[in-house]
Amino acid sequence: MPKLIIKGGRVLDPSQGIDEEIDLCIDKGVIKRLEKDILEPEAEIIDAQGLIVAPGFIDIHAHLREPGQEYKEDIESGCRSAVAGGYTTLVCMPNTEPPIDKPWVARYIESRACSVGLCKVLPAGTITEGRKGKKLADLWALKEAGCVAFTDDGSPLMDSSLMKKALELSAQMEVPIMNHCEDDRLAVGSINEGEVSSLLGLSTRPPEAEDLLNARDCILAYYTGGHVHIQHLTTELGVEIVREFKAKGAKITCEVNPNHLLLTEEEVIGAGANARVNPPLRRKRDREKLIEALADGTIDCVATDHAPHHPSEKGLVDRAMPGMIGLQTALPILLELVREGRISLMRALELLTLKPAQIIGIDRGSLKPGSAADITIFDADRRWTLNEETNLSKSRNTPLWGRELVGRVIYTIKDGRIVYKLH
Ligand code: DOR
Ligand code: ZN
């Protein structure tokens, strides 16, 4: 592999507080140096003038659907979509068929991702056997097989005693327990409970369903010392709960899905089933609070919850499968918040790189010399549209389909190798 020099870009690295026009030299898959005007006659050059050079993005919540639901997505198509969105590392969710509740499934996924060779895929194991919420899976064996987190995502873990045990184990294992927080006795329907559900006569998932489990998990983290990670936080009160318990010293982190930073419940009126997601799109004031919490640090990272579904599963809202694709739209959504002055560009990148790396304890998300050369180069002003030509997922379920977006990835580099280049 020849040396690679990224020339003339604006390098932004939250891990070092760097925001500077500077060159970056990569050798043997590792970042060698960051300096002005690097000259290396035999090196390959990437001209990054006018572009932003950042650490490769890390998504700790993606559904790749393999094994078992390859008609929606597979590891290869998911990774293609990921690198086009600037991601070099993904944590894939275990609600596959079979679920990632046995070491062999975790190993299968890692080896498939390795042979695809685009981005790193780290599996999350289930908390309970078969995601049934009845009996803990063998978390030690799953960790041994490469799982970096545990979650029954898609289904909440309702049993408080099992959640407590899982968090006690988390404290010993130093692996986060991630929960999809929605009380399944209250969240039985399809969209947020409020004006839009009344208007359209649709079944509901009220915000208190989410707040109850969020609060329970924060309380259990407080008592056990385990690390709880709240997945896809969506409510105003939820932000306050997390803030309160973090202040008490509990080990809590949380993520937000970029779609919840852009869209609200009204979206269902126009986009129908494509606007259905669990937890659902909420009110404008929830969205506002989430953006504030991004800026003040209550929310730790952005995670896409990329959830591909086949068009036949996205018919009537009340019968549709929940979820939206999101790997290629996360960056443009965050850049919109940057343009609106709601968060700084440095913070946006921290939410996509350093913070998610810290949550799962991996040594990525930095451009420090000696780090693996995982790099995303993007044009913050480039206009484009997500459509048949640009979408690389097998699915197209997002309300952003056909909408103009601003901000596009030009190169993605993984371990010093160009794994995506915009043509
Ligand atoms: O909307 C969702 N879709 N939320 C989840 O938690 C699971 C996901 C899926 O797997 O489709
Ligand atoms: Zn979920």
Short mmCIF file of C-alpha atoms and ligand atoms in Angstrom, two decimals:
data_model
loop_
_atom_site.label_atom_id
_atom_site.label_comp_id
_atom_site.label_asym_id
_atom_site.label_seq_id
_atom_site.Cartn_x
_atom_site.Cartn_y
_atom_site.Cartn_z
CA MET A 1 0.00 0.00 0.00
CA PRO A 2 1.61 3.33 -1.04
CA LYS A 3 1.70 6.28 1.34
CA LEU A 4 -1.34 8.49 1.10
CA ILE A 5 -1.38 12.25 1.64
CA ILE A 6 -4.58 14.20 2.13
CA LYS A 7 -3.70 17.69 1.01
CA GLY A 8 -5.16 21.10 1.72
CA GLY A 9 -8.32 20.08 3.57
CA ARG A 10 -9.77 21.61 6.72
CA VAL A 11 -8.88 18.97 9.30
CA LEU A 12 -11.28 18.75 12.22
CA ASP A 13 -10.50 16.34 15.01
CA PRO A 14 -12.50 16.66 18.25
CA SER A 15 -10.09 14.28 20.05
CA GLN A 16 -7.26 16.83 19.70
CA GLY A 17 -9.31 20.02 19.34
CA ILE A 18 -7.79 20.56 15.89
CA ASP A 19 -9.53 22.78 13.32
CA GLU A 20 -6.89 23.77 10.81
CA GLU A 21 -5.91 23.65 7.15
CA ILE A 22 -3.24 21.04 7.31
CA ASP A 23 -2.04 17.93 5.43
CA LEU A 24 -2.31 14.42 6.74
CA CYS A 25 0.09 11.59 5.91
CA ILE A 26 -0.96 7.95 6.12
CA ASP A 27 1.42 5.03 5.92
CA LYS A 28 0.67 1.29 6.32
CA GLY A 29 -2.89 2.00 7.42
CA VAL A 30 -1.84 4.34 10.23
CA ILE A 31 -1.86 8.14 10.58
CA LYS A 32 1.78 9.23 10.55
CA ARG A 33 1.69 13.00 10.82
CA LEU A 34 -0.40 16.14 10.50
CA GLU A 35 1.64 19.06 9.18
CA LYS A 36 1.50 21.93 6.75
CA ASP A 37 2.74 21.23 3.19
CA ILE A 38 3.80 17.60 3.48
CA LEU A 39 5.92 16.55 0.49
CA GLU A 40 6.49 12.86 -0.18
CA PRO A 41 7.35 12.24 -3.85
CA GLU A 42 6.16 8.62 -4.05
CA ALA A 43 2.89 9.13 -2.15
CA GLU A 44 -0.61 9.02 -3.61
CA ILE A 45 -2.35 12.40 -3.17
CA ILE A 46 -5.96 13.19 -2.33
CA ASP A 47 -6.78 16.82 -3.06
CA ALA A 48 -9.03 17.90 -0.19
CA GLN A 49 -9.16 21.62 -0.89
CA GLY A 50 -12.51 23.01 0.13
CA LEU A 51 -13.34 19.78 1.95
CA ILE A 52 -13.52 18.76 5.58
CA VAL A 53 -11.29 15.94 6.81
CA ALA A 54 -12.57 14.19 9.94
CA PRO A 55 -12.15 10.90 11.78
CA GLY A 56 -14.26 8.10 10.25
CA PHE A 57 -17.78 8.10 11.66
CA ILE A 58 -18.89 5.45 14.14
CA ASP A 59 -22.50 4.29 14.35
CA ILE A 60 -23.38 2.30 17.46
CA HIS A 61 -26.90 1.43 16.26
CA ALA A 62 -27.41 -0.10 12.82
CA HIS A 63 -29.62 -2.97 11.65
CA LEU A 64 -27.84 -4.92 8.92
CA ARG A 65 -30.49 -7.74 8.84
CA GLU A 66 -28.01 -10.53 8.14
CA PRO A 67 -28.43 -13.35 8.95
CA GLY A 68 -32.05 -13.99 8.10
CA GLN A 69 -33.62 -10.93 6.49
CA GLU A 70 -31.38 -10.31 3.54
CA TYR A 71 -34.33 -9.13 1.45
CA LYS A 72 -34.20 -5.89 3.51
CA GLU A 73 -30.41 -5.48 3.77
CA ASP A 74 -27.31 -7.59 4.11
CA ILE A 75 -23.86 -6.97 5.51
CA GLU A 76 -22.49 -5.99 2.11
CA SER A 77 -25.27 -3.55 1.13
CA GLY A 78 -25.38 -2.14 4.66
CA CYS A 79 -21.62 -1.56 4.59
CA ARG A 80 -21.84 0.07 1.15
CA SER A 81 -24.45 2.46 2.43
CA ALA A 82 -22.39 3.05 5.59
CA VAL A 83 -19.18 4.05 3.82
CA ALA A 84 -21.17 6.33 1.47
CA GLY A 85 -22.44 8.02 4.63
CA GLY A 86 -18.91 8.41 6.02
CA TYR A 87 -19.01 5.51 8.49
CA THR A 88 -15.98 3.31 9.09
CA THR A 89 -17.31 1.41 12.13
CA LEU A 90 -20.80 0.06 12.84
CA VAL A 91 -22.31 -1.75 15.78
CA CYS A 92 -24.97 -4.03 14.34
CA MET A 93 -28.12 -4.83 16.29
CA PRO A 94 -28.90 -8.43 17.28
CA ASN A 95 -32.55 -8.64 16.13
CA THR A 96 -31.50 -10.86 13.25
CA GLU A 97 -32.78 -14.39 12.48
CA PRO A 98 -31.31 -16.13 14.38
CA PRO A 99 -30.60 -13.34 16.87
CA ILE A 100 -27.06 -12.67 18.07
CA ASP A 101 -27.55 -14.64 21.26
CA LYS A 102 -24.92 -17.30 20.53
CA PRO A 103 -21.19 -16.79 19.92
CA TRP A 104 -21.31 -18.40 16.46
CA VAL A 105 -23.73 -15.74 15.16
CA ALA A 106 -21.42 -12.93 16.36
CA ARG A 107 -18.44 -14.67 14.75
CA TYR A 108 -20.33 -15.21 11.50
CA ILE A 109 -21.15 -11.50 11.25
CA GLU A 110 -17.60 -10.39 11.92
CA SER A 111 -16.21 -12.77 9.35
CA ARG A 112 -18.78 -11.73 6.71
CA ALA A 113 -17.96 -8.08 7.32
CA CYS A 114 -14.27 -8.86 7.12
CA SER A 115 -14.66 -10.50 3.72
CA VAL A 116 -16.78 -7.58 2.46
CA GLY A 117 -13.85 -5.41 3.61
CA LEU A 118 -15.55 -2.02 3.63
CA CYS A 119 -16.16 -1.02 7.22
CA LYS A 120 -15.64 -2.60 10.60
CA VAL A 121 -18.77 -4.31 11.94
CA LEU A 122 -18.89 -4.99 15.66
CA PRO A 123 -21.83 -7.06 16.83
CA ALA A 124 -24.08 -6.22 19.76
CA GLY A 125 -25.29 -9.38 21.48
CA THR A 126 -28.75 -9.84 22.92
CA ILE A 127 -29.30 -9.35 26.64
CA THR A 128 -31.72 -12.28 26.82
CA GLU A 129 -31.95 -15.60 25.01
CA GLY A 130 -33.89 -15.19 21.79
CA ARG A 131 -34.65 -11.55 22.79
CA LYS A 132 -37.56 -13.04 24.69
CA GLY A 133 -36.90 -11.19 27.93
CA LYS A 134 -37.04 -14.39 30.04
CA LYS A 135 -33.47 -15.55 30.65
CA LEU A 136 -30.10 -13.83 30.30
CA ALA A 137 -27.97 -14.90 27.34
CA ASP A 138 -24.41 -16.01 28.09
CA LEU A 139 -22.99 -12.49 28.07
CA TRP A 140 -19.44 -13.59 28.87
CA ALA A 141 -19.37 -15.99 25.92
CA LEU A 142 -20.82 -13.29 23.65
CA LYS A 143 -18.20 -10.81 24.80
CA GLU A 144 -15.52 -13.42 24.13
CA ALA A 145 -16.97 -13.77 20.59
CA GLY A 146 -16.56 -10.03 19.94
CA CYS A 147 -19.79 -8.40 21.15
CA VAL A 148 -19.15 -4.83 22.29
CA ALA A 149 -22.59 -4.17 23.83
CA PHE A 150 -25.81 -5.98 24.75
CA THR A 151 -29.35 -5.04 23.79
CA ASP A 152 -32.67 -6.66 22.93
CA ASP A 153 -33.31 -3.67 20.64
CA GLY A 154 -36.61 -3.65 18.84
CA SER A 155 -38.09 -5.04 22.05
CA PRO A 156 -37.58 -3.42 25.43
CA LEU A 157 -36.29 -5.53 28.29
CA MET A 158 -39.32 -5.25 30.56
CA ASP A 159 -38.21 -7.52 33.42
CA SER A 160 -36.57 -5.22 35.98
CA SER A 161 -34.89 -8.08 37.77
CA LEU A 162 -33.16 -9.24 34.57
CA MET A 163 -32.19 -5.66 33.76
CA LYS A 164 -30.65 -5.34 37.22
CA LYS A 165 -28.69 -8.59 36.75
CA ALA A 166 -27.51 -7.46 33.31
CA LEU A 167 -26.30 -4.16 34.76
CA GLU A 168 -24.49 -5.94 37.58
CA LEU A 169 -22.72 -8.01 34.95
CA SER A 170 -22.02 -4.87 32.93
CA ALA A 171 -20.16 -3.42 35.92
CA GLN A 172 -17.89 -6.51 36.00
CA MET A 173 -17.50 -6.86 32.24
CA GLU A 174 -17.16 -3.17 31.37
CA VAL A 175 -19.60 -3.57 28.50
CA PRO A 176 -22.65 -1.28 28.14
CA ILE A 177 -26.20 -2.58 28.39
CA MET A 178 -28.26 -0.74 25.81
CA ASN A 179 -32.01 -0.62 26.17
CA HIS A 180 -34.80 0.21 23.78
CA CYS A 181 -36.92 2.07 26.34
CA GLU A 182 -40.66 1.73 25.72
CA ASP A 183 -43.01 0.01 28.19
CA ASP A 184 -44.64 -2.63 26.00
CA ARG A 185 -47.99 -2.41 27.82
CA LEU A 186 -48.27 1.27 26.93
CA ALA A 187 -46.47 1.42 23.60
CA VAL A 188 -48.73 -0.88 21.63
CA GLY A 189 -49.57 1.29 18.63
CA SER A 190 -47.80 2.99 15.80
CA ILE A 191 -47.26 6.75 16.29
CA ASN A 192 -46.85 9.35 19.04
CA GLU A 193 -49.94 9.88 21.20
CA GLY A 194 -51.11 13.41 20.49
CA GLU A 195 -52.81 15.67 18.00
CA VAL A 196 -51.74 13.78 14.91
CA SER A 197 -52.83 10.39 16.23
CA SER A 198 -56.25 11.90 17.06
CA LEU A 199 -56.50 13.53 13.67
CA LEU A 200 -55.62 10.38 11.76
CA GLY A 201 -57.23 7.93 14.17
CA LEU A 202 -54.04 5.92 14.53
CA SER A 203 -52.94 3.73 17.46
CA THR A 204 -50.31 5.18 19.76
CA ARG A 205 -47.03 4.88 21.62
CA PRO A 206 -47.19 7.57 24.30
CA PRO A 207 -44.08 9.36 25.54
CA GLU A 208 -44.61 8.10 29.09
CA ALA A 209 -44.00 4.55 27.82
CA GLU A 210 -40.47 5.65 26.99
CA ASP A 211 -39.94 7.83 30.07
CA LEU A 212 -40.93 5.04 32.46
CA LEU A 213 -38.33 2.60 31.19
CA ASN A 214 -35.71 5.29 30.77
CA ALA A 215 -36.21 6.31 34.43
CA ARG A 216 -36.18 2.69 35.62
CA ASP A 217 -32.92 2.00 33.79
CA CYS A 218 -31.28 5.17 35.11
CA ILE A 219 -32.30 4.14 38.64
CA LEU A 220 -30.91 0.64 38.14
CA ALA A 221 -27.65 2.06 36.77
CA TYR A 222 -27.47 4.31 39.84
CA TYR A 223 -27.80 1.40 42.26
CA THR A 224 -25.75 -1.23 40.41
CA GLY A 225 -22.87 0.86 39.08
CA GLY A 226 -23.47 -0.77 35.68
CA HIS A 227 -23.29 1.20 32.44
CA VAL A 228 -26.68 1.75 30.87
CA HIS A 229 -26.92 3.23 27.40
CA ILE A 230 -30.34 4.65 26.54
CA GLN A 231 -31.05 4.03 22.87
CA HIS A 232 -32.82 6.54 20.62
CA LEU A 233 -33.99 9.06 23.21
CA THR A 234 -36.96 11.07 21.94
CA THR A 235 -38.80 12.90 24.74
CA GLU A 236 -38.50 16.19 26.55
CA LEU A 237 -38.90 14.54 29.96
CA GLY A 238 -36.46 11.79 28.96
CA VAL A 239 -33.73 14.41 28.53
CA GLU A 240 -34.39 15.67 32.06
CA ILE A 241 -34.33 12.16 33.51
CA VAL A 242 -30.98 11.39 31.91
CA ARG A 243 -29.54 14.75 32.97
CA GLU A 244 -30.69 14.25 36.57
CA PHE A 245 -29.23 10.77 36.94
CA LYS A 246 -25.98 11.65 35.21
CA ALA A 247 -25.61 14.45 37.75
CA LYS A 248 -25.97 11.86 40.52
CA GLY A 249 -22.97 10.05 39.10
CA ALA A 250 -24.75 7.07 37.54
CA LYS A 251 -22.99 5.56 34.53
CA ILE A 252 -25.45 6.59 31.84
CA THR A 253 -24.92 7.41 28.20
CA CYS A 254 -27.53 8.04 25.56
CA GLU A 255 -27.95 8.45 21.84
CA VAL A 256 -30.33 10.22 19.51
CA ASN A 257 -31.46 9.14 16.04
CA PRO A 258 -30.84 12.06 13.62
CA ASN A 259 -34.37 11.68 12.23
CA HIS A 260 -35.72 12.73 15.64
CA LEU A 261 -33.63 15.91 15.38
CA LEU A 262 -35.23 16.85 12.07
CA LEU A 263 -38.73 15.41 11.92
CA THR A 264 -41.83 15.55 14.12
CA GLU A 265 -45.11 13.64 14.36
CA GLU A 266 -46.72 15.76 11.60
CA GLU A 267 -44.45 13.97 9.14
CA VAL A 268 -46.83 10.99 9.26
CA ILE A 269 -49.51 13.06 7.49
CA GLY A 270 -47.42 13.31 4.32
CA ALA A 271 -44.98 10.40 4.50
CA GLY A 272 -47.32 7.78 6.00
CA ALA A 273 -45.65 4.52 6.99
CA ASN A 274 -42.19 5.82 6.07
CA ALA A 275 -42.52 8.17 9.04
CA ARG A 276 -43.24 5.28 11.39
CA VAL A 277 -40.40 4.42 13.75
CA ASN A 278 -40.07 3.11 17.32
CA PRO A 279 -39.90 5.16 19.46
CA PRO A 280 -42.02 7.43 17.25
CA LEU A 281 -41.45 10.93 15.92
CA ARG A 282 -42.63 13.27 18.67
CA ARG A 283 -43.73 16.89 19.10
CA LYS A 284 -41.80 20.02 18.10
CA ARG A 285 -40.98 20.77 21.74
CA ASP A 286 -39.44 17.31 22.16
CA ARG A 287 -37.33 17.92 19.09
CA GLU A 288 -36.23 21.30 20.48
CA LYS A 289 -35.23 19.73 23.78
CA LEU A 290 -33.23 17.01 22.02
CA ILE A 291 -31.28 19.64 20.10
CA GLU A 292 -30.55 21.54 23.32
CA ALA A 293 -29.41 18.29 24.93
CA LEU A 294 -27.07 17.62 22.01
CA ALA A 295 -25.45 20.97 22.52
CA ASP A 296 -25.16 20.78 26.33
CA GLY A 297 -23.77 17.23 26.43
CA THR A 298 -26.76 15.44 28.00
CA ILE A 299 -27.00 13.42 24.79
CA ASP A 300 -23.68 11.70 24.22
CA CYS A 301 -23.80 10.65 20.60
CA VAL A 302 -25.74 10.35 17.40
CA ALA A 303 -26.63 6.84 16.24
CA THR A 304 -28.57 6.22 13.05
CA ASP A 305 -30.86 3.32 14.03
CA HIS A 306 -30.61 2.46 10.32
CA ALA A 307 -33.61 0.12 10.06
CA PRO A 308 -34.24 -1.07 6.50
CA HIS A 309 -37.61 -2.60 5.55
CA HIS A 310 -39.04 -3.85 2.27
CA PRO A 311 -41.67 -1.63 0.56
CA SER A 312 -44.26 -4.37 1.12
CA GLU A 313 -43.73 -3.88 4.87
CA LYS A 314 -44.42 -0.16 4.62
CA GLY A 315 -48.07 -0.03 3.51
CA LEU A 316 -50.71 1.14 5.96
CA VAL A 317 -49.25 3.03 8.92
CA ASP A 318 -50.94 0.87 11.56
CA ARG A 319 -49.69 -2.35 9.95
CA ALA A 320 -46.24 -1.19 8.88
CA MET A 321 -42.91 -2.33 10.31
CA PRO A 322 -41.27 0.52 12.24
CA GLY A 323 -37.96 2.05 11.23
CA MET A 324 -36.12 4.26 8.75
CA ILE A 325 -32.89 3.87 6.85
CA GLY A 326 -30.36 6.46 7.97
CA LEU A 327 -26.70 5.78 7.23
CA GLN A 328 -26.50 8.19 4.29
CA THR A 329 -28.62 10.98 5.81
CA ALA A 330 -27.07 11.42 9.28
CA LEU A 331 -24.33 13.83 8.18
CA PRO A 332 -26.64 16.16 6.18
CA ILE A 333 -29.09 16.31 9.10
CA LEU A 334 -26.34 17.29 11.54
CA LEU A 335 -24.92 19.83 9.10
CA GLU A 336 -28.33 21.48 8.93
CA LEU A 337 -28.18 22.00 12.72
CA VAL A 338 -24.68 23.43 12.29
CA ARG A 339 -25.89 25.88 9.63
CA GLU A 340 -28.75 26.92 11.92
CA GLY A 341 -26.18 27.66 14.64
CA ARG A 342 -27.64 25.08 17.02
CA ILE A 343 -24.41 23.09 17.43
CA SER A 344 -20.83 23.73 16.32
CA LEU A 345 -19.26 21.68 13.55
CA MET A 346 -16.72 20.40 16.09
CA ARG A 347 -19.55 19.16 18.35
CA ALA A 348 -21.36 17.56 15.40
CA LEU A 349 -18.23 15.59 14.57
CA GLU A 350 -17.59 14.66 18.19
CA LEU A 351 -21.11 13.17 18.28
CA LEU A 352 -20.26 11.06 15.22
CA THR A 353 -16.71 9.98 16.12
CA LEU A 354 -15.06 10.31 19.52
CA LYS A 355 -18.16 9.95 21.69
CA PRO A 356 -19.54 6.76 20.17
CA ALA A 357 -16.02 5.25 20.31
CA GLN A 358 -15.83 6.03 24.02
CA ILE A 359 -19.26 4.52 24.74
CA ILE A 360 -18.24 1.12 23.41
CA GLY A 361 -14.62 1.48 24.51
CA ILE A 362 -12.84 1.21 21.18
CA ASP A 363 -9.65 2.91 20.19
CA ARG A 364 -11.06 4.79 17.17
CA GLY A 365 -12.53 8.19 16.38
CA SER A 366 -9.25 10.13 16.40
CA LEU A 367 -6.71 11.48 13.93
CA LYS A 368 -3.83 11.41 16.43
CA PRO A 369 -0.56 10.16 14.91
CA GLY A 370 -0.36 6.42 15.55
CA SER A 371 -4.15 5.93 15.19
CA ALA A 372 -5.71 3.66 12.59
CA ALA A 373 -6.33 5.73 9.45
CA ASP A 374 -10.15 5.75 9.47
CA ILE A 375 -11.04 9.03 7.80
CA THR A 376 -14.07 10.72 6.29
CA ILE A 377 -13.69 13.56 3.79
CA PHE A 378 -16.83 15.53 3.01
CA ASP A 379 -18.13 18.62 1.25
CA ALA A 380 -20.33 20.44 3.75
CA ASP A 381 -22.10 22.44 1.00
CA ARG A 382 -22.68 19.82 -1.69
CA ARG A 383 -26.36 19.45 -2.61
CA TRP A 384 -27.73 16.04 -3.50
CA THR A 385 -30.85 13.94 -3.31
CA LEU A 386 -31.36 10.47 -1.90
CA ASN A 387 -32.91 8.50 -4.76
CA GLU A 388 -32.50 5.29 -6.83
CA GLU A 389 -29.12 6.45 -8.07
CA THR A 390 -27.56 7.59 -4.81
CA ASN A 391 -29.10 5.18 -2.30
CA LEU A 392 -26.88 2.18 -1.58
CA SER A 393 -29.12 0.42 0.93
CA LYS A 394 -31.39 -2.36 -0.37
CA SER A 395 -34.31 -0.46 1.17
CA ARG A 396 -35.68 3.03 0.70
CA ASN A 397 -37.87 3.58 3.76
CA THR A 398 -37.24 7.14 4.84
CA PRO A 399 -39.34 10.31 4.70
CA LEU A 400 -36.21 11.97 3.27
CA TRP A 401 -36.45 9.96 0.04
CA GLY A 402 -36.34 12.42 -2.89
CA ARG A 403 -35.63 15.44 -0.67
CA GLU A 404 -32.69 17.70 -1.31
CA LEU A 405 -29.93 17.30 1.28
CA VAL A 406 -26.86 19.44 1.87
CA GLY A 407 -23.51 17.89 2.73
CA ARG A 408 -22.01 14.86 1.05
CA VAL A 409 -19.23 12.42 1.70
CA ILE A 410 -16.54 12.46 -1.00
CA TYR A 411 -14.07 9.87 0.34
CA THR A 412 -14.14 7.32 3.11
CA ILE A 413 -10.86 5.74 4.14
CA LYS A 414 -10.64 2.63 6.29
CA ASP A 415 -7.28 1.53 7.75
CA GLY A 416 -5.56 3.66 5.11
CA ARG A 417 -7.52 2.19 2.15
CA ILE A 418 -10.05 4.19 0.11
CA VAL A 419 -13.30 2.25 0.60
CA TYR A 420 -15.60 4.89 -0.91
CA LYS A 421 -15.11 7.61 -3.47
CA LEU A 422 -17.93 9.73 -4.86
CA HIS A 423 -18.05 9.54 -8.65
O1 DOR B 1 -38.17 1.56 14.51
C1 DOR B 1 -37.44 0.65 14.89
N1 DOR B 1 -37.03 -0.31 14.04
N2 DOR B 1 -37.05 0.64 16.15
C2 DOR B 1 -36.36 -0.40 16.66
O2 DOR B 1 -36.02 -0.36 17.80
C3 DOR B 1 -36.09 -1.60 15.84
C4 DOR B 1 -36.03 -1.24 14.42
C5 DOR B 1 -36.03 -2.43 13.49
O3 DOR B 1 -35.37 -3.40 13.78
O4 DOR B 1 -36.66 -2.33 12.44
ZN ZN B 2 -34.69 0.41 19.19
#
